[in-house]
Structures are given as structure tokens and as C-alpha cells.
Amino acid sequence: MKKVAVLFSGTGSNLAYILEHLHQKELEVVVALTNNPSAGGIEFAKAYNIPLEIIDSKSFKSRESFDEELVHALNYYKPDLTVLAGFMRILTPIFTEQIKSINLHPSLLPLHKGMYAIERSYEDENELGGVSVHWVSSELDGGEVILQKEVLKLDKDFETYENEVKIIEKIALCEGIVQALSIN
């Protein structure tokens, strides 16, 4: 069974979805890692008895020193793939050049890289928005796209659009993980 590491920073809803739908079925989550000591996702890792690493990014002097510690921790678990699931850090080449990883992004890349992608996607002139799962590279949200799922924006208020994006992102992430592992 392939081994996956999941990195998160917040509520952990994507981690929970991965644990519920893929863990011990299609893959094994060998570690859940967060940079936020108060992240809600910590409880999901504990509930599933997943090894948990908390590496507080605020306690490092530089992004590079944090990324060195991240790489060190991940190398201990030897995952086949690392999944950024709401991991709110811009990673340096120290990470991106050593760790095979994928990321979930709430827009149809290459549109709306970076923060506030859902809002910017909703406000643009396109009829469709959506989500992308892509390989992580040294360019922010610039790695090769693995898959995308679309959401029609027509006649939807922002809240409805955002909810639809959040629903399909979990599905897309799981499909992207399986796809990435199959070509890994």
C-alpha cells in the first residue's frame, strides 16, 4: 500500500475527507503534519491514530529553516507522496526540490494563483470557476496540473459558489492523490 503524508494548517476538513475515503483503502496516511499548533485538523489525526507532527512555523527564523525541518520530518516517514491539503505556507526550493508533493488550489489554474483565489475566481468574467490539483514546484501554484473540476458560476451568489467549490475540492483532491500515486 502506498504511503502518503498530509500537511494542513487549519480545520483539517480535507485531511478528514482523505482519512474517511482513502486511508486503509487506497493508501496509508503515515503522518499528518501541521505548522499550526492550534489547527483543528489535529483532532482528526488523533481520532484516526495517525502519527502527528506539529512544527510551528512561527518558531523558525526563516522559511528555509522551517522547510529544512519539514523535509527532515517527512524523510523519517518515507511517504510515496506528500499532499498539501490546506497547508498555508509558501514553500522554498529546499522543500520543493526534495519532496514529491501535490497541492489543492481553489481555482482553475493558471488563473488566480495565490491567496483569495475563490473570491478572485468568482469576480472574474469567466462562466466557470473550480479547483485544481497540481504538482508542487518552486513557482507558487505553478506546477503541472494533474486534474481540474469546474463549477458553473451563472446566477449564483458568492456563498453558493464558495460552498460548491469546497465540496468539489475534497473530491478532486482524493482523485488527484490516486492519480498521482498511479504515475508515481
XYZ file of N, CA and C in Angstrom:
552
model
N 0.853 -1.184 0.000
C 0.000 0.000 0.000
C 0.895 1.243 0.000
N 0.582 2.194 -0.866
C 1.364 3.435 -0.958
C 1.180 4.264 0.313
N 2.241 5.014 0.649
C 2.242 5.833 1.860
C 2.134 7.308 1.498
N 1.296 8.018 2.233
C 1.047 9.432 1.982
C 1.222 10.225 3.275
N 1.829 11.395 3.152
C 1.883 12.380 4.233
C 0.901 13.492 3.871
N 0.156 13.986 4.853
C -0.794 15.070 4.613
C -0.407 16.259 5.474
N -0.208 17.418 4.825
C 0.143 18.654 5.512
C -1.067 19.579 5.523
N -1.348 20.171 6.676
C -2.506 21.056 6.821
C -2.178 22.175 7.794
N -2.982 23.242 7.733
C -2.765 24.382 8.628
C -4.001 24.762 9.438
N -5.178 24.334 9.003
C -6.397 24.844 9.629
C -7.338 23.771 10.138
N -8.579 23.851 9.691
C -9.634 22.983 10.223
C -9.402 21.504 9.946
N -8.654 21.201 8.902
C -8.368 19.804 8.593
C -9.498 19.083 7.892
N -10.430 19.817 7.296
C -11.557 19.155 6.635
C -11.094 18.299 5.457
N -10.061 18.744 4.752
C -9.527 17.926 3.655
C -8.822 16.683 4.199
N -8.084 16.830 5.285
C -7.466 15.679 5.945
C -8.539 14.676 6.353
N -9.603 15.163 6.975
C -10.686 14.275 7.415
C -11.280 13.512 6.234
N -11.462 14.191 5.116
C -12.041 13.558 3.929
C -11.105 12.474 3.388
N -9.813 12.772 3.358
C -8.823 11.782 2.909
C -8.846 10.572 3.839
N -8.860 10.808 5.136
C -8.874 9.705 6.096
C -10.129 8.854 5.940
N -11.250 9.505 5.735
C -12.521 8.781 5.610
C -12.616 7.991 4.303
N -12.115 8.549 3.218
C -12.347 7.951 1.897
C -11.178 7.151 1.319
N -9.939 7.421 1.757
C -8.790 6.745 1.149
C -7.931 5.945 2.122
N -7.828 6.405 3.362
C -6.927 5.780 4.328
C -7.317 4.328 4.585
N -6.343 3.449 4.471
C -6.503 1.999 4.652
C -7.407 1.363 3.598
N -7.698 2.117 2.543
C -8.440 1.572 1.401
C -7.548 1.618 0.170
N -7.166 2.820 -0.226
C -6.319 3.014 -1.408
C -4.873 3.331 -1.034
N -4.668 3.764 0.213
C -3.347 4.212 0.655
C -3.311 4.214 2.169
N -2.124 4.481 2.695
C -1.969 4.629 4.135
C -1.448 6.034 4.422
N -2.168 6.782 5.246
C -1.665 8.079 5.695
C -0.685 7.786 6.826
N 0.601 8.005 6.566
C 1.634 7.645 7.540
C 1.969 8.777 8.499
N 1.591 10.011 8.141
C 1.792 11.135 9.045
C 0.878 12.282 8.621
N 0.353 12.974 9.627
C -0.342 14.247 9.413
C 0.557 15.298 10.059
N 0.832 16.353 9.313
C 1.780 17.350 9.797
C 1.164 18.740 9.655
N 1.282 19.516 10.713
C 0.772 20.882 10.675
C 1.827 21.871 11.146
N 1.725 23.082 10.633
C 2.592 24.174 11.069
C 1.891 25.039 12.119
N 0.662 24.657 12.494
C -0.163 25.466 13.384
C -0.545 24.636 14.620
N 0.043 24.926 15.775
C -0.225 24.132 16.977
C -1.688 24.126 17.424
N -2.502 25.053 16.923
C -3.916 25.065 17.300
C -4.831 24.684 16.132
N -4.287 24.045 15.117
C -5.090 23.646 13.952
C -6.162 22.636 14.351
N -7.354 22.834 13.841
C -8.460 21.924 14.120
C -8.209 20.515 13.620
N -7.433 20.393 12.545
C -7.171 19.088 11.960
C -6.415 18.140 12.867
N -5.781 18.653 13.905
C -5.062 17.806 14.860
C -5.998 16.749 15.434
N -7.227 17.135 15.704
C -8.204 16.193 16.286
C -8.533 15.053 15.328
N -8.572 15.336 14.027
C -8.833 14.263 13.059
C -7.690 13.256 13.050
N -6.457 13.743 13.072
C -5.302 12.847 13.095
C -5.359 11.955 14.333
N -5.670 12.550 15.478
C -5.759 11.783 16.724
C -6.887 10.757 16.658
N -8.024 11.151 16.106
C -9.177 10.240 16.034
C -8.872 8.996 15.199
N -8.016 9.149 14.196
C -7.657 8.028 13.328
C -6.316 7.391 13.730
N -5.756 7.812 14.867
C -4.465 7.308 15.345
C -3.355 7.443 14.308
N -3.356 8.574 13.616
C -2.323 8.872 12.622
C -1.164 9.565 13.341
N 0.071 9.142 13.106
C 1.189 9.887 13.676
C 1.065 11.372 13.319
N 1.309 12.218 14.296
C 1.099 13.653 14.137
C 2.394 14.395 14.427
N 2.742 15.291 13.540
C 3.897 16.175 13.738
C 3.379 17.609 13.755
N 3.748 18.339 14.804
C 3.417 19.762 14.892
C 4.733 20.517 14.862
N 4.949 21.219 13.770
C 6.177 22.005 13.606
C 5.735 23.460 13.425
N 5.801 24.222 14.494
C 5.303 25.597 14.500
C 6.192 26.489 13.636
N 5.642 26.901 12.504
C 6.428 27.714 11.563
C 6.845 29.051 12.173
N 6.128 29.516 13.181
C 6.460 30.806 13.792
C 7.720 30.740 14.650
N 8.167 29.533 14.965
C 9.346 29.405 15.821
C 10.654 29.316 15.025
N 10.569 29.533 13.719
C 11.758 29.478 12.862
C 12.102 30.880 12.366
N 13.391 31.132 12.218
C 13.852 32.462 11.808
C 13.628 32.724 10.324
N 13.528 31.655 9.526
C 13.372 31.847 8.087
C 12.493 30.745 7.510
N 11.953 30.998 6.334
C 11.181 29.971 5.631
C 12.069 28.778 5.323
N 13.317 29.042 4.989
C 14.250 27.966 4.643
C 14.520 27.044 5.834
N 14.705 27.615 7.005
C 14.969 26.770 8.179
C 13.731 25.948 8.547
N 12.555 26.520 8.382
C 11.325 25.754 8.597
C 11.246 24.610 7.588
N 11.500 24.915 6.317
C 11.420 23.884 5.280
C 12.437 22.769 5.504
N 13.611 23.101 6.026
C 14.600 22.065 6.354
C 14.039 21.098 7.388
N 13.395 21.638 8.403
C 12.806 20.792 9.446
C 11.649 19.958 8.884
N 10.867 20.551 8.011
C 9.761 19.849 7.354
C 10.287 18.659 6.544
N 11.308 18.898 5.754
C 11.900 17.830 4.936
C 12.455 16.721 5.842
N 13.115 17.120 6.903
C 13.674 16.141 7.846
C 12.558 15.261 8.424
N 11.479 15.880 8.857
C 10.354 15.121 9.434
C 9.742 14.186 8.403
N 9.521 14.684 7.190
C 8.905 13.845 6.148
C 9.817 12.682 5.755
N 11.104 12.919 5.698
C 12.031 11.844 5.340
C 11.989 10.695 6.346
N 11.677 10.995 7.592
C 11.558 9.960 8.617
C 10.424 8.982 8.267
N 9.318 9.504 7.726
C 8.139 8.677 7.428
C 8.181 8.050 6.030
N 9.062 8.525 5.169
C 9.255 7.990 3.818
C 7.949 7.842 3.007
N 7.175 8.922 2.888
C 5.950 8.820 2.092
C 6.262 8.720 0.595
N 5.388 8.032 -0.131
C 5.488 7.997 -1.590
C 5.035 9.323 -2.182
N 4.173 10.023 -1.447
C 3.616 11.286 -1.909
C 3.262 12.133 -0.695
N 3.511 13.433 -0.796
C 3.099 14.377 0.235
C 1.978 15.230 -0.349
N 0.917 15.398 0.438
C -0.269 16.111 -0.015
C -0.434 17.384 0.799
N -0.436 18.529 0.113
C -0.712 19.799 0.768
C -2.223 20.009 0.721
N -2.845 19.888 1.873
C -4.311 19.942 1.968
C -4.681 21.103 2.887
N -4.675 22.304 2.328
C -4.910 23.480 3.155
C -3.682 23.819 3.988
N -2.506 23.587 3.431
C -1.248 23.929 4.103
C -0.868 25.326 3.640
N -1.008 26.282 4.540
C -0.901 27.692 4.166
C 0.517 28.231 4.352
N 1.423 27.654 3.590
C 2.807 28.101 3.599
C 3.298 28.163 2.168
N 4.072 29.189 1.857
C 4.772 29.232 0.573
C 6.100 28.515 0.814
N 6.301 27.439 0.076
C 7.455 26.577 0.301
C 8.642 26.990 -0.567
N 9.819 26.830 -0.020
C 11.051 27.193 -0.721
C 11.573 25.991 -1.515
N 12.560 26.215 -2.376
C 13.165 25.099 -3.107
C 13.748 24.022 -2.188
N 14.084 24.357 -0.955
C 14.564 23.332 -0.016
C 13.523 22.224 0.100
N 12.262 22.581 0.113
C 11.169 21.603 0.140
C 10.840 21.116 -1.269
N 10.575 22.049 -2.167
C 10.015 21.680 -3.476
C 10.955 20.835 -4.325
N 12.249 20.946 -4.098
C 13.195 20.168 -4.896
C 13.521 18.811 -4.276
N 13.007 18.551 -3.064
C 13.303 17.278 -2.397
C 12.078 16.413 -2.145
N 10.918 17.021 -2.049
C 9.716 16.290 -1.648
C 8.731 16.233 -2.808
N 8.361 15.040 -3.224
C 7.362 14.860 -4.283
C 5.996 15.140 -3.662
N 5.360 16.216 -4.129
C 4.122 16.633 -3.470
C 3.125 17.227 -4.453
N 1.868 17.170 -4.020
C 0.783 17.780 -4.782
C 0.046 18.754 -3.888
N -0.666 19.676 -4.536
C -1.401 20.717 -3.818
C -2.793 20.856 -4.417
N -3.720 21.221 -3.566
C -5.076 21.557 -3.974
C -5.177 23.072 -4.013
N -5.719 23.615 -5.112
C -5.868 25.073 -5.222
C -7.280 25.386 -5.706
N -7.966 26.353 -5.057
C -9.370 26.622 -5.386
C -9.583 27.584 -6.561
N -8.939 27.275 -7.683
C -9.221 27.983 -8.932
C -8.798 27.083 -10.081
N -9.186 27.467 -11.280
C -8.761 26.743 -12.465
C -7.425 27.332 -12.903
N -6.353 26.742 -12.381
C -5.015 27.242 -12.726
C -4.809 27.173 -14.226
N -4.088 28.092 -14.819
C -3.183 29.043 -14.174
C -3.854 30.327 -13.674
N -5.158 30.402 -13.706
C -5.845 31.589 -13.200
C -5.777 31.651 -11.671
N -5.651 32.823 -11.143
C -5.822 33.123 -9.721
C -4.905 32.339 -8.796
N -3.616 32.399 -9.071
C -2.646 31.780 -8.178
C -2.616 32.548 -6.863
N -2.226 31.871 -5.793
C -2.045 32.532 -4.509
C -3.331 32.676 -3.702
N -3.312 33.650 -2.824
C -4.400 33.856 -1.859
C -5.679 34.396 -2.517
N -6.787 34.202 -1.827
C -8.099 34.718 -2.214
C -8.530 34.243 -3.602
N -8.134 33.045 -3.955
C -8.431 32.515 -5.285
C -9.925 32.333 -5.520
N -10.655 31.890 -4.502
C -12.103 31.682 -4.682
C -12.778 33.023 -4.978
N -12.427 34.034 -4.205
C -13.025 35.352 -4.402
C -12.669 35.908 -5.783
N -11.408 35.808 -6.138
C -10.977 36.350 -7.433
C -11.590 35.572 -8.592
N -11.733 34.280 -8.424
C -12.357 33.455 -9.459
C -13.832 33.827 -9.620
N -14.504 34.029 -8.502
C -15.924 34.381 -8.552
C -16.119 35.722 -9.269
N -15.213 36.646 -9.065
C -15.360 38.004 -9.601
C -14.887 38.150 -11.047
N -14.199 37.151 -11.600
C -13.710 37.321 -12.968
C -14.836 37.151 -13.997
N -14.509 37.343 -15.277
C -15.525 37.353 -16.337
C -15.884 35.957 -16.852
N -15.198 34.914 -16.374
C -15.453 33.564 -16.871
C -16.741 32.972 -16.304
N -17.388 32.122 -17.087
C -18.605 31.451 -16.630
C -18.310 30.340 -15.631
N -17.075 29.825 -15.679
C -16.699 28.703 -14.832
C -15.584 29.083 -13.877
N -15.657 28.524 -12.699
C -14.559 28.535 -11.746
C -14.287 27.085 -11.415
N -13.599 26.846 -10.321
C -13.369 25.464 -9.941
C -12.129 25.279 -9.110
N -11.586 24.063 -9.197
C -10.420 23.701 -8.405
C -9.404 22.971 -9.278
N -8.156 23.010 -8.825
C -7.064 22.307 -9.500
C -6.271 21.510 -8.476
N -5.829 20.346 -8.882
C -4.838 19.590 -8.128
C -3.599 19.588 -9.017
N -2.464 20.003 -8.441
C -1.255 20.146 -9.260
C -0.024 19.707 -8.494
N 1.011 19.373 -9.255
C 2.304 19.065 -8.651
C 2.877 20.343 -8.063
N 3.534 20.229 -6.936
C 4.164 21.380 -6.307
C 5.520 21.611 -6.963
N 5.773 22.863 -7.307
C 7.058 23.263 -7.864
C 7.538 24.500 -7.108
N 8.674 25.008 -7.487
C 9.197 26.204 -6.818
C 8.399 27.456 -7.153
N 7.591 27.401 -8.213
C 6.731 28.537 -8.561
C 5.387 28.375 -7.854
N 4.954 29.391 -7.137
C 3.693 29.338 -6.397
C 2.547 28.933 -7.320
N 1.881 27.837 -6.980
C 0.747 27.314 -7.752
C 1.077 27.176 -9.236
N 2.340 26.850 -9.522
C 2.791 26.807 -10.909
C 3.147 25.430 -11.443
N 3.017 24.396 -10.623
C 3.369 23.057 -11.079
C 2.345 22.503 -12.056
N 2.733 21.438 -12.744
C 1.865 20.808 -13.746
C 0.534 20.376 -13.119
N -0.556 20.701 -13.793
C -1.893 20.353 -13.314
C -2.137 18.863 -13.529
N -2.633 18.209 -12.496
C -2.987 16.785 -12.558
C -4.437 16.642 -12.988
N -5.313 17.423 -12.357
C -6.720 17.421 -12.755
C -7.401 18.697 -12.286
N -8.533 18.991 -12.936
C -9.357 20.141 -12.557
C -10.817 19.731 -12.548
N -11.590 20.378 -11.688
C -13.037 20.205 -11.666
C -13.655 21.598 -11.728
N -14.713 21.720 -12.503
C -15.315 23.031 -12.753
C -16.612 23.228 -11.975
N -16.896 24.500 -11.703
C -18.147 24.924 -11.083
C -18.700 26.059 -11.935
N -19.947 25.929 -12.334
C -20.623 26.980 -13.091
C -20.994 28.107 -12.132
N -20.647 29.344 -12.498
C -20.908 30.494 -11.629
C -22.258 31.158 -11.909
N -22.824 30.903 -13.061
C -24.022 31.576 -13.536
C -25.124 31.658 -12.477
N -25.603 32.867 -12.212
C -26.725 33.114 -11.308
C -26.515 32.605 -9.884
N -25.278 32.519 -9.441
C -25.005 32.084 -8.066
C -24.430 33.251 -7.286
N -24.874 33.367 -6.020
C -24.220 34.350 -5.163
C -22.890 33.746 -4.697
N -22.054 34.575 -4.091
C -20.717 34.117 -3.723
C -20.765 32.942 -2.755
N -21.648 33.003 -1.781
C -21.716 31.935 -0.771
C -22.044 30.580 -1.406
N -22.975 30.564 -2.333
C -23.339 29.323 -3.020
C -22.159 28.806 -3.832
N -21.511 29.700 -4.573
C -20.345 29.326 -5.374
C -19.237 28.767 -4.474
N -18.930 29.473 -3.395
C -17.874 29.037 -2.484
C -18.183 27.658 -1.904
N -19.420 27.418 -1.511
C -19.811 26.110 -0.967
C -19.617 25.002 -1.996
N -19.985 25.266 -3.246
C -19.804 24.264 -4.300
C -18.327 23.978 -4.539
N -17.502 25.017 -4.500
C -16.060 24.833 -4.663
C -15.525 23.968 -3.520
N -15.933 24.245 -2.303
C -15.440 23.490 -1.147
C -15.879 22.020 -1.200
N -17.037 21.749 -1.758
C -17.490 20.363 -1.907
C -16.641 19.626 -2.941
N -16.456 20.243 -4.106
C -15.723 19.520 -5.151
C -14.220 19.459 -4.888
N -13.698 20.370 -4.057
C -12.256 20.320 -3.831
C -11.848 19.047 -3.110
N -12.666 18.564 -2.198
C -12.336 17.326 -1.484
C -12.354 16.134 -2.429
N -13.341 16.089 -3.300
C -13.441 15.014 -4.292
C -12.246 15.079 -5.243
N -11.951 16.280 -5.728
C -10.831 16.461 -6.654
C -9.510 16.070 -5.994
N -9.328 16.445 -4.740
C -8.084 16.127 -4.052
C -7.894 14.616 -3.959
N -8.931 13.899 -3.562
C -8.813 12.436 -3.463
C -8.534 11.808 -4.826
N -9.222 12.265 -5.853
C -8.954 11.747 -7.193
C -7.522 12.088 -7.629
N -7.077 13.285 -7.319
C -5.727 13.707 -7.667
C -4.660 12.882 -6.960
N -4.906 12.549 -5.697
C -3.965 11.714 -4.952
C -3.830 10.340 -5.606
N -4.968 9.727 -5.902
C -4.951 8.398 -6.524
C -4.238 8.458 -7.873
N -4.549 9.487 -8.645
C -3.915 9.644 -9.966
C -2.413 9.856 -9.835
N -2.005 10.723 -8.911
C -0.574 10.997 -8.707
C 0.163 9.739 -8.256
N -0.452 8.960 -7.391
C 0.184 7.720 -6.924
C 0.310 6.692 -8.045
N -0.629 6.717 -8.974
C -0.596 5.730 -10.067
C 0.526 6.018 -11.057
N 0.969 7.297 -11.112
C 2.070 7.619 -12.033
C 3.371 7.825 -11.273
N 3.311 7.632 -9.981
C 4.477 7.813 -9.111
C 5.367 6.581 -9.178
